[in-house]
mmCIF file of C-alpha atoms in Angstrom:
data_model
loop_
_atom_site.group_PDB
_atom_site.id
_atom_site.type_symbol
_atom_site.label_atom_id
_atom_site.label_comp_id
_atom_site.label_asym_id
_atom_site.label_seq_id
_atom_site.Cartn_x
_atom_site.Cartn_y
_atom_site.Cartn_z
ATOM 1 C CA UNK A 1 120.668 100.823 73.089
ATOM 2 C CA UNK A 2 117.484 100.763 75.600
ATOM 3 C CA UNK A 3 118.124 101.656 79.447
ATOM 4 C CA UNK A 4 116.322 100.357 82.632
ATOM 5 C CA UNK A 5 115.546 103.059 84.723
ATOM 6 C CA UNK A 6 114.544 102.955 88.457
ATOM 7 C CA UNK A 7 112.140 105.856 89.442
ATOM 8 C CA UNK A 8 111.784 105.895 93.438
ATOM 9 C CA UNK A 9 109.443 108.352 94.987
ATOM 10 C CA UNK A 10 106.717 108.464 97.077
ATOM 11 C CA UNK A 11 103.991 110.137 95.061
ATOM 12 C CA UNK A 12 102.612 108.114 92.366
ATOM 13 C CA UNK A 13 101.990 111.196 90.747
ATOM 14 C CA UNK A 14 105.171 112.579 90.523
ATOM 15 C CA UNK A 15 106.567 108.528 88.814
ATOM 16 C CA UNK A 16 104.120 108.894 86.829
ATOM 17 C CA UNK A 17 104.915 112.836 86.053
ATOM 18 C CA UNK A 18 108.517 111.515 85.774
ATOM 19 C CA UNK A 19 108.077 108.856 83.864
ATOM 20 C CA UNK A 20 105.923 110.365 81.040
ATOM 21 C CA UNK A 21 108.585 113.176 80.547
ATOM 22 C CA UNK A 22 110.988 110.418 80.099
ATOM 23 C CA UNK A 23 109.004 108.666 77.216
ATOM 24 C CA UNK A 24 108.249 112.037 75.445
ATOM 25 C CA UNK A 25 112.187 112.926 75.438
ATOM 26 C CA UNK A 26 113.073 110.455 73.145
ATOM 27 C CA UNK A 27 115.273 108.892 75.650
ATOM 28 C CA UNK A 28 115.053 105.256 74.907
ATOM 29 C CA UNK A 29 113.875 102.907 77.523
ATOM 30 C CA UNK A 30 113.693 99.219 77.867
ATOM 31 C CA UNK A 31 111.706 98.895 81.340
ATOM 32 C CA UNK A 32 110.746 101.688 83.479
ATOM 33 C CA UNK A 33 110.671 100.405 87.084
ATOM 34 C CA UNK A 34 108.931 102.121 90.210
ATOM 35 C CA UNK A 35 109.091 101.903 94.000
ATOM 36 C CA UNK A 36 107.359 104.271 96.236
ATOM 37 C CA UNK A 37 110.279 104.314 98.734
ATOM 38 C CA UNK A 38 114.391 103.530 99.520
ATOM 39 C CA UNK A 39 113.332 99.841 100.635
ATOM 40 C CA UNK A 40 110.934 98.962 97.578
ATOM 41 C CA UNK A 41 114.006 100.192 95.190
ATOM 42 C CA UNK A 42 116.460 97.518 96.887
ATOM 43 C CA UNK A 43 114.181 94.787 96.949
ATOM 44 C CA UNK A 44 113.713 95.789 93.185
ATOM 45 C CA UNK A 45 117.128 95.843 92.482
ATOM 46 C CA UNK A 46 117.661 92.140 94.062
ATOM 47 C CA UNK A 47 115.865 90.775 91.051
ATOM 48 C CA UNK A 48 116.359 93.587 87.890
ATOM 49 C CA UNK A 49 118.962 95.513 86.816
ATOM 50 C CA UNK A 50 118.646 98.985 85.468
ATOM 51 C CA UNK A 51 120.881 101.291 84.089
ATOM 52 C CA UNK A 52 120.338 104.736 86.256
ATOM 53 C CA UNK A 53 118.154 105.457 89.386
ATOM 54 C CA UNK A 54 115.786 108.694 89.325
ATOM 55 C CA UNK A 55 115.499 109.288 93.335
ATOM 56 C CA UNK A 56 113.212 111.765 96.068
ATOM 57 C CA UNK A 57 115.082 112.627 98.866
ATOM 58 C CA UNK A 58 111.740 112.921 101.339
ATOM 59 C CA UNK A 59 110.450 109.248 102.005
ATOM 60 C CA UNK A 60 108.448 107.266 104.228
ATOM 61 C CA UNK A 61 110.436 103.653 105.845
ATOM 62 C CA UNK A 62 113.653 104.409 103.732
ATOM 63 C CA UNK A 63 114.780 107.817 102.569
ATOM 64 C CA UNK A 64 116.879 108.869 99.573
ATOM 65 C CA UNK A 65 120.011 109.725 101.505
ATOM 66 C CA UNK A 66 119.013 106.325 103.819
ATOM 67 C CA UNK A 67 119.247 104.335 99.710
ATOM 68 C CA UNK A 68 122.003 106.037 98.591
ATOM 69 C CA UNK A 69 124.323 104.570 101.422
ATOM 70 C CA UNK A 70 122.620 101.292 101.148
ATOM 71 C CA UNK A 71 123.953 101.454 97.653
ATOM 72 C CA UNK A 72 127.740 102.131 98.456
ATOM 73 C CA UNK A 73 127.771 99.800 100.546
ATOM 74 C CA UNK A 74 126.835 96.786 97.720
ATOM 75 C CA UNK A 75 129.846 96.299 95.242
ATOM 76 C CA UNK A 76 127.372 95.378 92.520
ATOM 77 C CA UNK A 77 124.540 97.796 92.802
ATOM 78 C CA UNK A 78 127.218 101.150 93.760
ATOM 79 C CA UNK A 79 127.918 101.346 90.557
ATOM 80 C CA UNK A 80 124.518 102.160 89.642
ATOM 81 C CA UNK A 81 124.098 106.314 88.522
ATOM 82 C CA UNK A 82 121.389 107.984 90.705
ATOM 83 C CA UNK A 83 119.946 111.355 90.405
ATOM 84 C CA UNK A 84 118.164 112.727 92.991
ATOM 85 C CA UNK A 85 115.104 114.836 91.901
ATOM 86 C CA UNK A 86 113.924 116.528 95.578
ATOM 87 C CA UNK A 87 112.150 119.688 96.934
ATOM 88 C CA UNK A 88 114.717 119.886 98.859
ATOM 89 C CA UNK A 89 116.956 122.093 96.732
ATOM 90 C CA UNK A 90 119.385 123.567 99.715
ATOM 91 C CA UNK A 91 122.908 123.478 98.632
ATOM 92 C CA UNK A 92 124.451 121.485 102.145
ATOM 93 C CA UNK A 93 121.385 119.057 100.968
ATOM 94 C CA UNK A 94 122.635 118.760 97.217
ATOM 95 C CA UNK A 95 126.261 118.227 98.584
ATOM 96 C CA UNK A 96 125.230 115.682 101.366
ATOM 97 C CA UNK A 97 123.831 113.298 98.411
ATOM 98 C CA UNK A 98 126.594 113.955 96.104
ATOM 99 C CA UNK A 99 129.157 112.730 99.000
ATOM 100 C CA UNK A 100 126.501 109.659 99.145
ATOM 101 C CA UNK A 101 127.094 109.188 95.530
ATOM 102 C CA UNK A 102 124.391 110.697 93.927
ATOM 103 C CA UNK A 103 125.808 111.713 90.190
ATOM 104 C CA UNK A 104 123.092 114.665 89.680
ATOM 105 C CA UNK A 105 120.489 116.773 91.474
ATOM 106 C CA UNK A 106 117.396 118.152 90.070
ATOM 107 C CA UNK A 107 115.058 120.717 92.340
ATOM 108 C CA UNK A 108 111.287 120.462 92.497
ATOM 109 C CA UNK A 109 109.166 121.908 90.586
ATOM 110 C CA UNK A 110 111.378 121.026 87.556
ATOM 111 C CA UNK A 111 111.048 121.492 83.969
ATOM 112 C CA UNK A 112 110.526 118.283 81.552
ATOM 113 C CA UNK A 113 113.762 120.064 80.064
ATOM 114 C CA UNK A 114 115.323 119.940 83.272
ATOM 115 C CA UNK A 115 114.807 115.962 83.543
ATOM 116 C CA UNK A 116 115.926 115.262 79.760
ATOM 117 C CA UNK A 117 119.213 117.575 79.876
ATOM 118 C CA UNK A 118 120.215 115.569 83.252
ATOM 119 C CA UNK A 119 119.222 112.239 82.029
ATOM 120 C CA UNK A 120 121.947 112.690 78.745
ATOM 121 C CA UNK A 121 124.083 114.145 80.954
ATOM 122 C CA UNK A 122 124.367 111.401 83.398
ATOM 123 C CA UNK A 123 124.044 108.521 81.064
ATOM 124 C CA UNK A 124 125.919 110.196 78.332
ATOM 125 C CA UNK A 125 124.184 109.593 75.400
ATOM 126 C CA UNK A 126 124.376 111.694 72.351
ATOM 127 C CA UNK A 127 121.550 113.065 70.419
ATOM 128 C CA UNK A 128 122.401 110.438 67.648
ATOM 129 C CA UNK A 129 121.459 107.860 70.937
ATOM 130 C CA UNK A 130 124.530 106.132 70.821
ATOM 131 C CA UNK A 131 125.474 105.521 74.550
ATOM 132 C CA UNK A 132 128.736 107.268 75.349
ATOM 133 C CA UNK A 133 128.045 105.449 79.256
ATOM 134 C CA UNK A 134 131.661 105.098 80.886
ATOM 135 C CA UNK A 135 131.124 103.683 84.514
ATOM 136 C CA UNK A 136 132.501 106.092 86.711
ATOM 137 C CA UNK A 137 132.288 109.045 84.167
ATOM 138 C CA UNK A 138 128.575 110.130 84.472
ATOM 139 C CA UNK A 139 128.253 113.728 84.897
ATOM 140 C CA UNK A 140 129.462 114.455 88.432
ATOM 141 C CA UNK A 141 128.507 117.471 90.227
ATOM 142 C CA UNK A 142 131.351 120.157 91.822
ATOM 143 C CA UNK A 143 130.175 122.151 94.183
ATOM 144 C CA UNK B 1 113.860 135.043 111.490
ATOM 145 C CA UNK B 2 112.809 137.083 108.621
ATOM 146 C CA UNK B 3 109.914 139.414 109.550
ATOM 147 C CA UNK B 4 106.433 138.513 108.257
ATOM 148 C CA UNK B 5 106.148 140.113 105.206
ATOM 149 C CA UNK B 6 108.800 139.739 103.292
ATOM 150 C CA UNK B 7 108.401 135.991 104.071
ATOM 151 C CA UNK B 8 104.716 136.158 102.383
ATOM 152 C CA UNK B 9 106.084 137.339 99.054
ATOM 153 C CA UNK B 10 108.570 134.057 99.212
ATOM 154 C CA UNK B 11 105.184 132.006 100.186
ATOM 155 C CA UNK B 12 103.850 133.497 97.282
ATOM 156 C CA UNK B 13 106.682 133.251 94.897
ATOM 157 C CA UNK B 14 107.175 129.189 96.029
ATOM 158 C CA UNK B 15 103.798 128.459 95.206
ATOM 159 C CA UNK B 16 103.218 130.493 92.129
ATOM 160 C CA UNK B 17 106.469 128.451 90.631
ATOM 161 C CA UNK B 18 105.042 125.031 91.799
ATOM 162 C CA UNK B 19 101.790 125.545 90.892
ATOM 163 C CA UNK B 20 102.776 126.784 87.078
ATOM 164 C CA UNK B 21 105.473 124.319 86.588
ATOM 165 C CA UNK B 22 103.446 121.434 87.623
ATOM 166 C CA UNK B 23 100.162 122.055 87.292
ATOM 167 C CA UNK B 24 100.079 124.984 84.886
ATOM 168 C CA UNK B 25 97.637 126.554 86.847
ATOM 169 C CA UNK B 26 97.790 130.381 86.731
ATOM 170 C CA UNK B 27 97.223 132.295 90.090
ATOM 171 C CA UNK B 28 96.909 136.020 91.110
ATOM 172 C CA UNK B 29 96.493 137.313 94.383
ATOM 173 C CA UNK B 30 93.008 137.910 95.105
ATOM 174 C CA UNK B 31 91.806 139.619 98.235
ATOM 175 C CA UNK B 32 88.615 137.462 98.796
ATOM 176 C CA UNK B 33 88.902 136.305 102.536
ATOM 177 C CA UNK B 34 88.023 132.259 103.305
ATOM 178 C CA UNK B 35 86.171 131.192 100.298
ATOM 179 C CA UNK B 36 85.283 127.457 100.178
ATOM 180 C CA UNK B 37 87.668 125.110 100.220
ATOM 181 C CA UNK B 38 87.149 121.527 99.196
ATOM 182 C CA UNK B 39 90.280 119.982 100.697
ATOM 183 C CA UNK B 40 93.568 120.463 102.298
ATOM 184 C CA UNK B 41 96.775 119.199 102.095
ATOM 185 C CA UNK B 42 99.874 120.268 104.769
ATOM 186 C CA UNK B 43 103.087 119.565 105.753
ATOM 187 C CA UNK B 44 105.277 120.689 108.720
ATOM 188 C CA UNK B 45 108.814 122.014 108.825
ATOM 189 C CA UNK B 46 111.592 121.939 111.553
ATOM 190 C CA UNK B 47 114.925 123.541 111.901
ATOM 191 C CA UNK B 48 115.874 127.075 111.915
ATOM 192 C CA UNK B 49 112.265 128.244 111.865
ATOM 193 C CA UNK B 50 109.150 125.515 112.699
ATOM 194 C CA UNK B 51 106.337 126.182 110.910
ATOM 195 C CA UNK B 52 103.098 124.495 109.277
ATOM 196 C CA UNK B 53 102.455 125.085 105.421
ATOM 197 C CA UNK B 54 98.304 124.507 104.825
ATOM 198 C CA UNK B 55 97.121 124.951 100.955
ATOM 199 C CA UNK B 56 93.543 124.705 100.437
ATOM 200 C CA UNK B 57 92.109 124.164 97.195
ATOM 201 C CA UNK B 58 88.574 124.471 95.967
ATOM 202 C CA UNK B 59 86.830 121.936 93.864
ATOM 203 C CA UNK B 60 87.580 122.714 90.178
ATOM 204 C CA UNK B 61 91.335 124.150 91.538
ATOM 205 C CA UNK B 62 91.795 120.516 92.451
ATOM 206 C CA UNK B 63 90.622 118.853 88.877
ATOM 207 C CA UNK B 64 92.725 121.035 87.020
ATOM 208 C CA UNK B 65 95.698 120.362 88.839
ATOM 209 C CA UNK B 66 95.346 116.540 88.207
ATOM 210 C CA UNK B 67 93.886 116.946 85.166
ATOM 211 C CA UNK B 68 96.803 119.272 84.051
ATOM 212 C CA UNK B 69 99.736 116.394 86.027
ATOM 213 C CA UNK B 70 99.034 113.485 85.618
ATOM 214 C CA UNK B 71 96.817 114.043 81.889
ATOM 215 C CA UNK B 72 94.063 112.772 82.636
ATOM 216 C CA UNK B 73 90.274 113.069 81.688
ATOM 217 C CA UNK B 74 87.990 114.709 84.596
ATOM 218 C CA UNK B 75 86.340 111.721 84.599
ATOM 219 C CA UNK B 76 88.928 109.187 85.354
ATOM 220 C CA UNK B 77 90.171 111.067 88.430
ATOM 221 C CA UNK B 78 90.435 109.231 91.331
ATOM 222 C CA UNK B 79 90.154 110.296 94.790
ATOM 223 C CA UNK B 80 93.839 108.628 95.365
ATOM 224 C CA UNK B 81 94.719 110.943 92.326
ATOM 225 C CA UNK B 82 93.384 113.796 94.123
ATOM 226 C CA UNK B 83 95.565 113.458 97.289
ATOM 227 C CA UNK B 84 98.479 112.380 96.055
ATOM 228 C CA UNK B 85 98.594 115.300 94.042
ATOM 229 C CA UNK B 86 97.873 117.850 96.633
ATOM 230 C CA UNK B 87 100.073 116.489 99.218
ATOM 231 C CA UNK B 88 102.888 116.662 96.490
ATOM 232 C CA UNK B 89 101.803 119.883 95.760
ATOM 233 C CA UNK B 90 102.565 120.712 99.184
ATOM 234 C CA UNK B 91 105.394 119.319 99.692
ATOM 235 C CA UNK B 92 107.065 121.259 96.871
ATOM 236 C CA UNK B 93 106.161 124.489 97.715
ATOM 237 C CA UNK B 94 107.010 124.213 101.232
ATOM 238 C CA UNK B 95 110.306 122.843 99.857
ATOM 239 C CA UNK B 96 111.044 125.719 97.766
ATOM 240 C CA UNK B 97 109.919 128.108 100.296
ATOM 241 C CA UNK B 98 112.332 127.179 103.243
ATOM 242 C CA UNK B 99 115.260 126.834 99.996
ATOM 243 C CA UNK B 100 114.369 130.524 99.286
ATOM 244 C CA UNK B 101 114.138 131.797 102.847
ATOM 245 C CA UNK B 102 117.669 129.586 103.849
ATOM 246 C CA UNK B 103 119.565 128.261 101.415
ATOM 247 C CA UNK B 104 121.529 127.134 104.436
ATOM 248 C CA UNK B 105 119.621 125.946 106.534
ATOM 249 C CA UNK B 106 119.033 122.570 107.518
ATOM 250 C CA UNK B 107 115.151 121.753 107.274
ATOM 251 C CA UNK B 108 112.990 118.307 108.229
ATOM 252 C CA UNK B 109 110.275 118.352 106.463
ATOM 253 C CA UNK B 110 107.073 115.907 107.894
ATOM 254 C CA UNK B 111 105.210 113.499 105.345
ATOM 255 C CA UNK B 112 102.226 115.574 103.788
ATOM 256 C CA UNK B 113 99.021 115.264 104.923
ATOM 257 C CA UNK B 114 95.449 115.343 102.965
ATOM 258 C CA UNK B 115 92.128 116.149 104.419
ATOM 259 C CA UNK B 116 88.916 116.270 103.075
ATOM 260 C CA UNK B 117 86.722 118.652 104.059
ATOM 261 C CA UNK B 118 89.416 120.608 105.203
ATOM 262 C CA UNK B 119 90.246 122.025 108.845
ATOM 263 C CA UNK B 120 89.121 125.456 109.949
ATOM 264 C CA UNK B 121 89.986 128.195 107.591
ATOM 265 C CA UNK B 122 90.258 131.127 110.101
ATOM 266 C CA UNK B 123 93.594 131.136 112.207
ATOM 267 C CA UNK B 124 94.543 134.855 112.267
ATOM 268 C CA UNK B 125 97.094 135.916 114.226
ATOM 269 C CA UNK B 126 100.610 137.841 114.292
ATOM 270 C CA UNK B 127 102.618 134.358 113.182
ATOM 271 C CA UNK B 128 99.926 133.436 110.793
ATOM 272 C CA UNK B 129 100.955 134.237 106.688
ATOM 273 C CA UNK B 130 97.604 134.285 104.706
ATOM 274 C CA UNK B 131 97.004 134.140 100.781
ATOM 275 C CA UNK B 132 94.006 133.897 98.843
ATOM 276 C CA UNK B 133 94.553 132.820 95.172
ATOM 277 C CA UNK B 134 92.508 133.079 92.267
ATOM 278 C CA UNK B 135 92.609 131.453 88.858
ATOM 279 C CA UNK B 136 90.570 130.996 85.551
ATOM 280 C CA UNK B 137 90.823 127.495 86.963
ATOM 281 C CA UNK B 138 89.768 127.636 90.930
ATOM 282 C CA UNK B 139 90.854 129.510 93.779
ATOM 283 C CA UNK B 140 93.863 128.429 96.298
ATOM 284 C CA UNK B 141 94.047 129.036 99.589
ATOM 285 C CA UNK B 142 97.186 129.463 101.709
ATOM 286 C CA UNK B 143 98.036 129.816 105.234
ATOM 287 C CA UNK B 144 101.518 129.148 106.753
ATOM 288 C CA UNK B 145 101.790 129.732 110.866
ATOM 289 C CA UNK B 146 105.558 129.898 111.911
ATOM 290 C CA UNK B 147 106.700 129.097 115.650
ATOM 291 C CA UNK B 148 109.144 130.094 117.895
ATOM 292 C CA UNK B 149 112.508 127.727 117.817
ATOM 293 C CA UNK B 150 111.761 125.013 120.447
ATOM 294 C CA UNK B 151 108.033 124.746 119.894
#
């Protein structure tokens, strides 16, 4: 099985940083969509669906946190994973975006490890790449 | 507010982590004062300390970065390339600074900013940090000034 994935951030750099560490995990992709802030990723997701949402935290017209609620608020698109991948690595910041839903947080700088670990994790697929994706059962955080 | 020094090393820690796990570019601390910088990126921070973070970069610093991100040929570099990049860059290591100096805290940080040529280089004074970086690869230039609460 191939996922949609949904990488929101501001830097084209960093999608396109994210999105090649993707490809050379092995993790199998159908489309990989971009939007460059909270407000590009909704409009996206009014015409595609995608399996789990890569998000920054720090963006210009609509933030992560500012997406995240959008989200919960739409019975379709809440079920939708999201990891947030953010400089902003404080732990009241990491706990704030797991209360808005957010299944996983990776800090900036990261390690392509860091971003393929998180990606299984949250999507739960085994090495074999059979999907093992339960809605509702992707990885939470405790803090 | 943690006295000047010891919040140098952080500055220095921050971006030595950023700059290897992105860019795997390789700094030491260098001792050459205000060499020429091509371009600047910066970003402001609010909250339990205000401050500015500047990083300066010098030509070739700046091609290996993107070269070394994004995988691209020198010549295929775009200027876009070049200051989206840095003002990532930026944003990263200010990031990780303020989580190292206050994992509690509760920071803003501005959008990043890119200039090119970059502002003055010489701001010395007592709330001014300083670092001049060196590489195989380019030389980096740091300055963070931090404010009084309020400011």
């Amino acid at each position: 099985m191939a996922f949609n994935i949904l990488i929101v951030d501001d830097s084209r750099s960093m999608r396109s940083v994210i999105k090649k560490v993707i490809y050379m995990s092995g993790f199998k992709t159908d489309q990989c969509l971009e939007a460059a802030n909270g407000r590009e990723a909704l409009e996206l997701l009014s015409s595609h669906w995608v399996d789990i949402i890569l998000s920054d935290i720090n963006m210009p017209e609509m933030n992560g946190f500012e997406m995240l609620e959008a989200l919960r608020k739409d019975s379709l698109l809440k079920s939708i994973p999201v990891v947030v991948i953010s400089t902003e690595g404080r732990e009241d910041r990491m706990r704030e975006a797991v209360a808005l839903g957010a299944k996983s947080f990776i800090k900036k700088p990261f390690l392509p490890e860091d971003i393929k670990r998180v990606l299984y994790e949250v999507i739960g697929v085994g090495d074999d790449g059979e999907s093992g994706y339960d809605e509702g059962d992707g990885g939470s955080l405790d803090f | 507010m943690e006295n000047l020094d010891t919040m140098k090393e952080m500055v220095e820690a921050s971006i030595f982590e950023v700059f290897e796990k992105m860019f795997y570019l390789f700094l030491e601390p260098d001792g050459v004062e205000c060499p020429d910088y091509d371009a600047e990126a910066h970003v402001s921070f609010s909250g339990s300390m205000n401050g500015k973070l500047r990083l300066l970069l010098s030509e070739k610093a700046t091609k290996v970065m993107v070269k070394n991100m994004l995988n691209l040929e020198e010549g295929d570099i775009t200027d876009g390339d070049i200051e989206d990049c840095l003002k990532e860059a930026v944003n990263m290591a200010c990031g990780n600074f303020l989580a190292k100096m206050d994992d509690t805290g509760r920071f803003a940080l501005s959008i990043s900013a890119f200039l090119k040529p970059p502002e003055s280089v010489l701001c010395r004074s007592d709330d001014t940090i300083s670092l001049n970086l060196t590489s195989d690869d380019g030389e980096v230039g740091v300055i963070m000034q931090v404010f009084p609460n309020g400011t």
